[in-house]
Short mmCIF file of C-alpha atoms and ligand atoms in Angstrom, two decimals:
data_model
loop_
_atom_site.label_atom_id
_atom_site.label_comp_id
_atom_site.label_asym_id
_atom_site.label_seq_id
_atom_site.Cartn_x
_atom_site.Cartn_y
_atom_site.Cartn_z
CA UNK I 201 -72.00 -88.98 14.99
CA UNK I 202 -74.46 -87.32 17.54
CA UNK I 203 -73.52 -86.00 20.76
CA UNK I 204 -75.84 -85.36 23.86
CA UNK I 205 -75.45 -81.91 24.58
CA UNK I 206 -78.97 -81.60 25.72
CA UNK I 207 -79.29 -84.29 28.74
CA UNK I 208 -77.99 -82.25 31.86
CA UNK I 209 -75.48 -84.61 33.59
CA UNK I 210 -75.65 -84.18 37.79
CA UNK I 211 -73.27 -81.88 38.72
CA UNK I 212 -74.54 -80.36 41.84
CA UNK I 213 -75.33 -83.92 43.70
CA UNK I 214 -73.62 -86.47 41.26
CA UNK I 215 -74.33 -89.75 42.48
CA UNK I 216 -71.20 -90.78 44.23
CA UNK I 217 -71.65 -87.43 45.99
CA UNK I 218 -68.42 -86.58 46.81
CA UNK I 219 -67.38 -84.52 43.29
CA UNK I 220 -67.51 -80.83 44.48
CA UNK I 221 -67.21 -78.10 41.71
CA UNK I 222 -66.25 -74.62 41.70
CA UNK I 223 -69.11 -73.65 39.56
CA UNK I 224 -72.19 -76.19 41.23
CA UNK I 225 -70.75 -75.69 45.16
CA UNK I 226 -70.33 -71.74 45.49
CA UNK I 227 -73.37 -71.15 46.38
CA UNK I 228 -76.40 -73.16 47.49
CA UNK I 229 -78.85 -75.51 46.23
CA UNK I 230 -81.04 -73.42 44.94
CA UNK I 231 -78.68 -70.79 42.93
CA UNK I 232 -78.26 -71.42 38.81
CA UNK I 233 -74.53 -71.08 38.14
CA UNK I 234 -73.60 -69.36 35.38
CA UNK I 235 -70.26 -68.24 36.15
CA UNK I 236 -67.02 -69.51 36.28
CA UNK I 237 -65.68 -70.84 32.84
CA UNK I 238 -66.03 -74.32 32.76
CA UNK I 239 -69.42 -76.18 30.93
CA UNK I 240 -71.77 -78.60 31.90
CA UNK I 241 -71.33 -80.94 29.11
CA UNK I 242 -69.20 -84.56 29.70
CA UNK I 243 -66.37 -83.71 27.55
CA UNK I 244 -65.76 -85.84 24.24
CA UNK I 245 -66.25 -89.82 24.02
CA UNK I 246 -62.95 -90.37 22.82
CA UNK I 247 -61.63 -87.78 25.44
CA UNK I 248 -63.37 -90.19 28.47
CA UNK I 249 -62.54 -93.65 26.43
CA UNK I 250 -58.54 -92.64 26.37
CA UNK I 251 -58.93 -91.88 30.24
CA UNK I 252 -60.84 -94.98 30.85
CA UNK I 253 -57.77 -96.92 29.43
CA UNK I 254 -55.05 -95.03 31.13
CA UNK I 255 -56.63 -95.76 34.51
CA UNK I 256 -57.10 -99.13 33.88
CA UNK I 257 -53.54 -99.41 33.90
CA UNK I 258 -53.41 -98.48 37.10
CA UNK I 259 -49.88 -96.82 37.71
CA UNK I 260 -49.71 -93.04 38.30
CA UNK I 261 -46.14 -92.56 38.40
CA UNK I 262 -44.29 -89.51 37.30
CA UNK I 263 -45.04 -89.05 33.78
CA UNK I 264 -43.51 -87.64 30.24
CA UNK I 265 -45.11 -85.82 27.80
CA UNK I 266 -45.18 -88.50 24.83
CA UNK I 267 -43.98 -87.59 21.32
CA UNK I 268 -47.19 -88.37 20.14
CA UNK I 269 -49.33 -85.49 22.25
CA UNK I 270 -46.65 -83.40 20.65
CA UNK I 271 -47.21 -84.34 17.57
CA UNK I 272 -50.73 -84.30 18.23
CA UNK I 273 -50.84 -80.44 18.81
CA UNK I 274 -48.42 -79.73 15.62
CA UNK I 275 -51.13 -81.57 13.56
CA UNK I 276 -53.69 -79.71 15.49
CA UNK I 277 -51.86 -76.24 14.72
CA UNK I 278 -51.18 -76.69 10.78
CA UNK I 279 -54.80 -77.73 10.01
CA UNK I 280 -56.67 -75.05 12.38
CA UNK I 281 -54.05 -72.39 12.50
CA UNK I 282 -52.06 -72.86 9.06
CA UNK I 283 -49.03 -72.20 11.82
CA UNK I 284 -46.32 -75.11 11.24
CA UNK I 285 -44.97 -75.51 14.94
CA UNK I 286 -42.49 -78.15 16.17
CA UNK I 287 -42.82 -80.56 18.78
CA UNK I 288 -39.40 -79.01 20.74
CA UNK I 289 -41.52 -75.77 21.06
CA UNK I 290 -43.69 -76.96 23.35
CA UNK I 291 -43.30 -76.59 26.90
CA UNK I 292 -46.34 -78.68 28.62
CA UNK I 293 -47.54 -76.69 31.80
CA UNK I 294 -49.80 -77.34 34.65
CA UNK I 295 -52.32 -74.20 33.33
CA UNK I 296 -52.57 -71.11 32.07
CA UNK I 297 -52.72 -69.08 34.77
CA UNK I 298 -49.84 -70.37 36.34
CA UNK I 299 -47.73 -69.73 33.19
CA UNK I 300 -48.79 -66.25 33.16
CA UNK I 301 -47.27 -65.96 36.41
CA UNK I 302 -44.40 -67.86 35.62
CA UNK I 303 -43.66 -66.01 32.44
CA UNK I 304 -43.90 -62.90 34.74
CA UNK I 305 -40.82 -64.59 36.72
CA UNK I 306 -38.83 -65.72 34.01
CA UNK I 307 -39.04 -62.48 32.03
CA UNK I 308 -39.08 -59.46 34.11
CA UNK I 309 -37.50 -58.32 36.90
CA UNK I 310 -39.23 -56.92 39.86
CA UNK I 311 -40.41 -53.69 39.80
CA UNK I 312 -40.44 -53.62 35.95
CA UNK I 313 -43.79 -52.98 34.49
CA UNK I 314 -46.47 -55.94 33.19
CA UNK I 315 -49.21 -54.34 31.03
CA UNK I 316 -53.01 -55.95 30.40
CA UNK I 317 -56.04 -54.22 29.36
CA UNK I 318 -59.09 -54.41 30.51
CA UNK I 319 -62.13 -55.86 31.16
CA UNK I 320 -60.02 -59.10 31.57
CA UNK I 321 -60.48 -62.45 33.00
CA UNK I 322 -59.41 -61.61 36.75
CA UNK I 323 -55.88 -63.26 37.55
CA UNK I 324 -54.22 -60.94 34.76
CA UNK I 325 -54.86 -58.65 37.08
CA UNK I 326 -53.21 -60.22 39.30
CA UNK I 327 -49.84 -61.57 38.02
CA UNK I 328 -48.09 -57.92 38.44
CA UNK I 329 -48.90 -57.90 41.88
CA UNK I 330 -47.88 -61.30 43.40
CA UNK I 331 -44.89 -61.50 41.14
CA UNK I 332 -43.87 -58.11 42.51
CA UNK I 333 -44.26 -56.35 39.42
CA UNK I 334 -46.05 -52.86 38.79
CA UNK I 335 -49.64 -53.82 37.16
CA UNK I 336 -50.05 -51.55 34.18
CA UNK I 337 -53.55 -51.41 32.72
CA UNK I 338 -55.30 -49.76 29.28
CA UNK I 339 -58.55 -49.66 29.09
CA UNK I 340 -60.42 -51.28 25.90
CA UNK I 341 -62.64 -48.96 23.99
CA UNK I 342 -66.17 -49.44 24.68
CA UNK I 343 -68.88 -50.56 22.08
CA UNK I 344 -69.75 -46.73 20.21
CA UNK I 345 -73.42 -47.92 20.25
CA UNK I 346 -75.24 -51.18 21.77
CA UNK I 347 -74.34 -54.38 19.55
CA UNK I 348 -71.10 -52.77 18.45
CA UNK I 349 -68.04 -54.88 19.53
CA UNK I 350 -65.62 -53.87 22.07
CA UNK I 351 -62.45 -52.81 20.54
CA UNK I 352 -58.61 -52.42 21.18
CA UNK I 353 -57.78 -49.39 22.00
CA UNK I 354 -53.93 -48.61 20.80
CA UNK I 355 -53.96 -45.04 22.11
CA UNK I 356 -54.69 -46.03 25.61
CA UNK I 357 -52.38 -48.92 25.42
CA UNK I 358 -49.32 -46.61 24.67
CA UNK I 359 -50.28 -44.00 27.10
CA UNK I 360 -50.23 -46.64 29.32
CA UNK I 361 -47.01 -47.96 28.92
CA UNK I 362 -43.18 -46.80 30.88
CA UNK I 363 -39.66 -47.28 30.36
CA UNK I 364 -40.56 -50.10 32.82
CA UNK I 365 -42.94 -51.94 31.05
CA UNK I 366 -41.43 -55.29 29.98
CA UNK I 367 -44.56 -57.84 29.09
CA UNK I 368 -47.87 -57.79 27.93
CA UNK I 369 -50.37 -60.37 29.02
CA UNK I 370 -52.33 -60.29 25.67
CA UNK I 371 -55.86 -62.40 25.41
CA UNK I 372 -56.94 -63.49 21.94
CA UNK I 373 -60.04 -64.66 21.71
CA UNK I 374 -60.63 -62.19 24.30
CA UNK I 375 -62.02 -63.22 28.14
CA UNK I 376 -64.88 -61.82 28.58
CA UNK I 377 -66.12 -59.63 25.74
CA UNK I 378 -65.57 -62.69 23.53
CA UNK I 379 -63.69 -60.69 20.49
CA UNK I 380 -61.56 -62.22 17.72
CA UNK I 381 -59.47 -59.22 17.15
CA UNK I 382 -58.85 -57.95 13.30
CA UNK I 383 -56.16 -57.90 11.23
CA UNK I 384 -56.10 -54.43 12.24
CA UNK I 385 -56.03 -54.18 15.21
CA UNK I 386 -53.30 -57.28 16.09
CA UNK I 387 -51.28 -55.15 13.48
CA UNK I 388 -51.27 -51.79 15.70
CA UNK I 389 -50.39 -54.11 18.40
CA UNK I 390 -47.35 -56.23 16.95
CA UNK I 391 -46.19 -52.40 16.15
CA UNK I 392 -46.14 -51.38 19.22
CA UNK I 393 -45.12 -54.83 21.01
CA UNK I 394 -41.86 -54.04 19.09
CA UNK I 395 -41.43 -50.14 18.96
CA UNK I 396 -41.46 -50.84 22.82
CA UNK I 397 -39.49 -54.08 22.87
CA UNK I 398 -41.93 -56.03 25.29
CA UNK I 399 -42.45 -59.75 25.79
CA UNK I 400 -45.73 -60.83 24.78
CA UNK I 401 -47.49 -63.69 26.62
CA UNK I 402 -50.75 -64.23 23.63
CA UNK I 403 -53.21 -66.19 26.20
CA UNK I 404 -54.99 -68.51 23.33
CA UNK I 405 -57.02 -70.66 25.60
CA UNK I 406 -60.49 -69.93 24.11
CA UNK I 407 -58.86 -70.42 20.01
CA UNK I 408 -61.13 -73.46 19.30
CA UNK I 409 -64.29 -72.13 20.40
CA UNK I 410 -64.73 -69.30 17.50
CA UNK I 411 -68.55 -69.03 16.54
CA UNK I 412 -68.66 -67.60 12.96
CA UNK I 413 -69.33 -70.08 10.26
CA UNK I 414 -65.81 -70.70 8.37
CA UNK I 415 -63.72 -68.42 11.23
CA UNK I 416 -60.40 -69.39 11.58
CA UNK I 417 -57.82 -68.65 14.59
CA UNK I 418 -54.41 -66.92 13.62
CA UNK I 419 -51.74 -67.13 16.65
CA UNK I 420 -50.49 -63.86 17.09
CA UNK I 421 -47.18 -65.14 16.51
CA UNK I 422 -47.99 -66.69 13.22
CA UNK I 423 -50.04 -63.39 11.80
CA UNK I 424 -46.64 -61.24 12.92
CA UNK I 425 -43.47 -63.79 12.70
CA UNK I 426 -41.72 -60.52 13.64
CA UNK I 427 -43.09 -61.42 17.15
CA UNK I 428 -42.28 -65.07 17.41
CA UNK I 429 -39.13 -64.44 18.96
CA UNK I 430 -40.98 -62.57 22.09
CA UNK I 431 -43.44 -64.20 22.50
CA UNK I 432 -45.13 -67.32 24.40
CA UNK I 433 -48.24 -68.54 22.80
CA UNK I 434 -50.88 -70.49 25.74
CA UNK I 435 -53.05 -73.12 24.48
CA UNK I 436 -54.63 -75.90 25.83
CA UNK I 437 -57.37 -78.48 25.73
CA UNK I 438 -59.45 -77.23 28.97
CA UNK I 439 -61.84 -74.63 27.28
CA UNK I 440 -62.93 -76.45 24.45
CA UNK I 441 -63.01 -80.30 25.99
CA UNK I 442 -64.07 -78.95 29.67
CA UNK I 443 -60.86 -80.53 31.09
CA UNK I 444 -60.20 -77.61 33.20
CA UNK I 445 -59.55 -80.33 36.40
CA UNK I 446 -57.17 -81.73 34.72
CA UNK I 447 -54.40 -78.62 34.77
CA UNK I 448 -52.89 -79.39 31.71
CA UNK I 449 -51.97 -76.64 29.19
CA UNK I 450 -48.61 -75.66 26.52
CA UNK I 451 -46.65 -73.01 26.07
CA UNK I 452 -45.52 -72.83 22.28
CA UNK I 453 -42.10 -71.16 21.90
CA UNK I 454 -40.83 -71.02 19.30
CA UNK I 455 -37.79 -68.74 19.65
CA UNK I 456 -34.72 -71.32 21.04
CA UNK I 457 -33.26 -68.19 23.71
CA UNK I 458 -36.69 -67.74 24.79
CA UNK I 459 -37.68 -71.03 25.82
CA UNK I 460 -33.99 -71.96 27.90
CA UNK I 461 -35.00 -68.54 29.49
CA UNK I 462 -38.90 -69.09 30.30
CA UNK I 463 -37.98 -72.79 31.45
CA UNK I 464 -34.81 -72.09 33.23
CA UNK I 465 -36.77 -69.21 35.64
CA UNK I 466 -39.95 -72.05 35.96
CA UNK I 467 -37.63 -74.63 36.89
CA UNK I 468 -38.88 -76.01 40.26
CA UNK I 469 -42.05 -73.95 40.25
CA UNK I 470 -44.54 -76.54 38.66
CA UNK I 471 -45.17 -80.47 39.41
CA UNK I 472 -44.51 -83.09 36.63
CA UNK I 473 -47.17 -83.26 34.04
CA UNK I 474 -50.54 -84.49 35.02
CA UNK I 475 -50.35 -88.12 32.90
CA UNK I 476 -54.18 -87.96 32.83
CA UNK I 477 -54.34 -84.57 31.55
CA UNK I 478 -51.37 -85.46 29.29
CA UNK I 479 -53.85 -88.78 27.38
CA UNK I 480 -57.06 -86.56 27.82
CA UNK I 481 -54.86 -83.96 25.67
CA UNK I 482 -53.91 -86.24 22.76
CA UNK I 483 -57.11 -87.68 22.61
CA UNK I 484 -59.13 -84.69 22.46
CA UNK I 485 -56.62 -82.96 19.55
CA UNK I 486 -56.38 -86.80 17.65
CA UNK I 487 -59.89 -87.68 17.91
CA UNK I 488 -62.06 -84.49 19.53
CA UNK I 489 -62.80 -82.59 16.21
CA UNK I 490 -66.50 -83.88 15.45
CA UNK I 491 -67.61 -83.31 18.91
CA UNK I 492 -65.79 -79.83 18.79
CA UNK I 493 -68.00 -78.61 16.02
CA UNK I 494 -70.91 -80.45 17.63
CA UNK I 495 -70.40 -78.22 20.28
CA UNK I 496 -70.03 -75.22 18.12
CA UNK I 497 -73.31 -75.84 16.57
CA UNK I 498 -74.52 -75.83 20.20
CA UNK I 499 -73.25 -72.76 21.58
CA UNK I 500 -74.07 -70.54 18.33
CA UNK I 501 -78.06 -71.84 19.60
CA UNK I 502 -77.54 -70.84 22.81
CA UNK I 503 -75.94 -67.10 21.70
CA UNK I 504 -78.54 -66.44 19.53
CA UNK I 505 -81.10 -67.52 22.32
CA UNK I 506 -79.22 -64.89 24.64
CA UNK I 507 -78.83 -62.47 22.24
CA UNK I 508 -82.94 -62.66 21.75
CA UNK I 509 -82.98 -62.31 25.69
CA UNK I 510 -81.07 -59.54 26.36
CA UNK I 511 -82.99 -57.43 23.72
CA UNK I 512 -85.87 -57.92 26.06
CA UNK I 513 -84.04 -56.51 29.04
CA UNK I 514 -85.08 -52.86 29.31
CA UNK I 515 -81.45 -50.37 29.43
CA UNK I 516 -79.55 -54.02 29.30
CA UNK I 517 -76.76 -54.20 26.77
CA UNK I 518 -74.41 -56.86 24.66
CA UNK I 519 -72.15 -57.16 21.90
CA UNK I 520 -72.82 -61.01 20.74
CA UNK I 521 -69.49 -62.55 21.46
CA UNK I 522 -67.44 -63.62 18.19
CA UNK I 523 -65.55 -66.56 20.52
CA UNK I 524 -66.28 -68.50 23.71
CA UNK I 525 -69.34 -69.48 25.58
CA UNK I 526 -69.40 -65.76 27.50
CA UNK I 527 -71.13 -63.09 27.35
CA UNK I 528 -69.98 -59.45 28.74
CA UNK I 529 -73.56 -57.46 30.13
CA UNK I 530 -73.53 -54.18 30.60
CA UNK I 531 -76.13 -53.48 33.44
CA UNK I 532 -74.80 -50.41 34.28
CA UNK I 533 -78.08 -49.04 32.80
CA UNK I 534 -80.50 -51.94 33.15
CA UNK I 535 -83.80 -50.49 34.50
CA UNK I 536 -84.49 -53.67 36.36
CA UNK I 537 -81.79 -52.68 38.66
CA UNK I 538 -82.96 -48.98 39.63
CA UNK I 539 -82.99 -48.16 42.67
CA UNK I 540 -81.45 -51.37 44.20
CA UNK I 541 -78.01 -51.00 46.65
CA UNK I 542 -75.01 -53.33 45.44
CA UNK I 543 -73.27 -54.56 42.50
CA UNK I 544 -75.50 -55.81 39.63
CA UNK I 545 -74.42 -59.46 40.13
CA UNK I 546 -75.20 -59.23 44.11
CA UNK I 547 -78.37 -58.00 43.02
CA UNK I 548 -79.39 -60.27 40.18
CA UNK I 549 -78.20 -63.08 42.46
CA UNK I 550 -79.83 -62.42 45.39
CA UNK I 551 -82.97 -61.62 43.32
CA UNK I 552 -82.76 -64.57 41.14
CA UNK I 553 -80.63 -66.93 42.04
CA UNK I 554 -78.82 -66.61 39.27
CA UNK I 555 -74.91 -66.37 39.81
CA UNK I 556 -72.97 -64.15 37.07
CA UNK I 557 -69.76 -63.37 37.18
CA UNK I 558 -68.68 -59.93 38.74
CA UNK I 559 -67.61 -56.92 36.13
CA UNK I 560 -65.79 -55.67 39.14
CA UNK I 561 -63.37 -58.45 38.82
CA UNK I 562 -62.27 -57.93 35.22
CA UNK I 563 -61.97 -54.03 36.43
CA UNK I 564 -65.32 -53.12 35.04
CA UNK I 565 -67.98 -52.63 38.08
CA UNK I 566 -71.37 -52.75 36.44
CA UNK I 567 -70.66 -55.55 34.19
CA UNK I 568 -71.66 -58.77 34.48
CA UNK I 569 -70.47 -62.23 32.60
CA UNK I 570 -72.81 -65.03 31.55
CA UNK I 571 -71.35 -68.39 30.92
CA UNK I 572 -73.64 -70.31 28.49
CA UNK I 573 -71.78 -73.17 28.17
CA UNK I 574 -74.67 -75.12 29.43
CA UNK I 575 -77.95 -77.33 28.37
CA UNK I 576 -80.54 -75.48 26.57
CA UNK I 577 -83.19 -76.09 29.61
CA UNK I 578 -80.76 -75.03 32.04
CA UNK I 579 -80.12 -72.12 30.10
CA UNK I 580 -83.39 -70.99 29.93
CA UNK I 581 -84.46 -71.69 33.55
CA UNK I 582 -81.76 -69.12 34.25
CA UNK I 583 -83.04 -66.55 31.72
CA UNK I 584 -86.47 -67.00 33.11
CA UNK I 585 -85.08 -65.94 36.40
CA UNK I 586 -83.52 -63.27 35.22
CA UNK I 587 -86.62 -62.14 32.63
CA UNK I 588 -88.62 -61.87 36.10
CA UNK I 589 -86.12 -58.74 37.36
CA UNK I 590 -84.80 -57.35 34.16
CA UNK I 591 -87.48 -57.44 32.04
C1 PLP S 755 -58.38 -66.37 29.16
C2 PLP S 755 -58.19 -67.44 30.19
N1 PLP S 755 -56.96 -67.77 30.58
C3 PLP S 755 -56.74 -68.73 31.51
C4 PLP S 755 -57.79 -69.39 32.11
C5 PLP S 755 -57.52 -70.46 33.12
O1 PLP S 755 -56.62 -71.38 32.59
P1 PLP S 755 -56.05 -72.56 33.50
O2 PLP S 755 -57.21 -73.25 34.12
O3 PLP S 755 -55.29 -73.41 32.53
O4 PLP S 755 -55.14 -71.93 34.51
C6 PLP S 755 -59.10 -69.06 31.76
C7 PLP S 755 -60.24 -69.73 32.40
O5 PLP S 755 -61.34 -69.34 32.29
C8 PLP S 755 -59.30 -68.06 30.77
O6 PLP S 755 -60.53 -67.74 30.37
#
């Protein structure tokens, strides 16, 4: 079946007008938005004909999470994860970033320490802080040589870690360099997870959207069943189907203790489910598949058309991502830049009119992320832009 990834649907004035977005209504008319995570592609047909139904029926009454969504993301799990979960350890959630705040709650106490590294996307930076925790950060080693990937740096992580520290907000693929961490490297971790008795919260969102031919996702509490018993595993359909609007994510549990603890200390802290978000969820795991490696077909064009790009961009520097539809810049260097005041993505937007994402925000100024989870032409009107500073 084909799928029109190519036809750029109105998001800035859509015709009824009164749609806003995050990512089309930051800035003005005449700014390219390449930033926040979400894509400019309607999300599956079967996704939209399953909605189309629901509201037919008209009722929007407090909802449950069917048996069949459940059942749904179990099938969904053994085929793409080889991980055998059960529908009773699922806890459906109004989004990840709320969890991550609410496993914060429910597993810590204030003042104890909650551990990230970094670069990271920007409200893990966060949860310590409004949850009254102490943030605790390690930073990730940085590529030896341009092209190299990012990678986890175990040293740093222990040296950052105190008789406080109680959770680590762990990001696999990883937001924003775009790594699928190794065997390796997940092994140091799990080590150390347990030599220093942590909770683990393994932020899955981007799982679906790995770009090597034949990759496959491994939970981190599947790879290291030693871990399944502390940790919380966060999926959902938003990243992959672009149903970010419709706040609807799981927590997968599957150690009993765990869950009465992580949904006792939520209790009252999150609405009912979202029934829309609830159908668009089944759908996209029952029927979403083709259009998911439609898509993947898509984005590996546009990385490769990026990757082409930045090698054009004088002092400009990127590992190809591995996952996702971001891309981590380092333009701490970029020669296009010399001599201009403010952070690289100030500059490049007021120069351009391209909007990037901040490095500053994932706690690494001079950075930059690119979202190219958009229509080839859009794509490349950006790059243009951006060829006319950088290059
Ligand atoms: C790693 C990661 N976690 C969480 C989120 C946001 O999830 P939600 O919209 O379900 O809160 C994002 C969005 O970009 C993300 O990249």
């Amino acid at each position: 079946m084909e799928f029109d990834f190519a036809t750029p649907v109105e998001r800035r004035h859509p015709s009824d007008g009164h749609w806003p977005s995050q990512k089309w209504h930051r800035y003005g008319d005449d700014v390219l938005p390449l930033w926040v995570a979400d894509m400019d592609f309607a999300s599956p047909p079967a996704v939209i004909e399953a909605l189309r139904s629901r509201v037919a029926h008209g009722v929007f009454g407090y909802g449950l999470v069917p048996d069949s969504l459940r059942e749904t993301l179990c099938d969904w799990s053994a085929e793409h994860y080889g991980w055998a979960i059960e529908p009773g350890w699922q806890l459906w959630l109004p989004g990840v970033v709320p969890a991550l705040h609410m496993a914060s709650l429910a597993l810590t106490e204030p003042g104890d320490g909650v551990l990230t590294v970094t670069p990271i996307y920007p409200p893990f930076l966060r949860v310590a802080e409004r949850t009254g925790r102490r943030p605790q950060q390690a930073a990730l080693q940085a590529p030896a040589a341009p092209g190299e990937p990012w990678r986890l740096d175990l040293a740093a992580l222990e040296a950052a870690i105190t008789p406080e520290t109680q959770l680590l907000l762990w990001c696999q693929p990883h937001n924003p360099t775009g790594r699928v961490w190794t065997r390796e490297e997940l092994a140091g971790l799990a080590e150390l997870v347990e030599r220093h008795d942590l909770y683990v919260v393994s932020d899955e969102l981007h799982c679906d959207l790995l770009l090597e031919e034949g990759a496959h996702h491994v939970p981190l509490a599947a790879a290291f069943p030693e871990l399944a018993s502390r940790t919380l595993t966060l999926w959902a359909p938003s990243k992959t189907f672009n149903l970010a609007g419709l706040t609807t994510a799981c927590a997968v549990i599957p150690d009993a203790g765990l869950r009465r603890r992580f949904a006792a200390g939520v209790k009252g802290l999150q609405p009912d489910g979202n029934v829309l978000g609830l159908v668009a969820a089944e759908a996209a795991h029952a029927h979403g598949e083709p259009w998911r490696q439609a898509l993947l077909a898509v984005l590996r064009g546009h990385r490769q058309a990026l990757v082409e790009r930045v090698a054009g961009w004088p002092g400009v520097t990127m590992s190809p991502p591995e996952s996702t539809y971001l891309a981590w810049l380092n333009l701490r260097e970029a020669q296009g830049l010399e001599g201009l005041a403010g952070s690289p993505q100030l500059r490049l937007l007021e120069r351009t009119g391209v909007a990037l994402s901040d490095g500053a925000d994932f706690g690494w100024p001079g950075f930059a992320r690119l979202n190219f989870g958009t229509t080839a032409s859009q794509l490349e009107a950006a790059l243009a832009r951006l060829d006319g500073v950088l290059c």
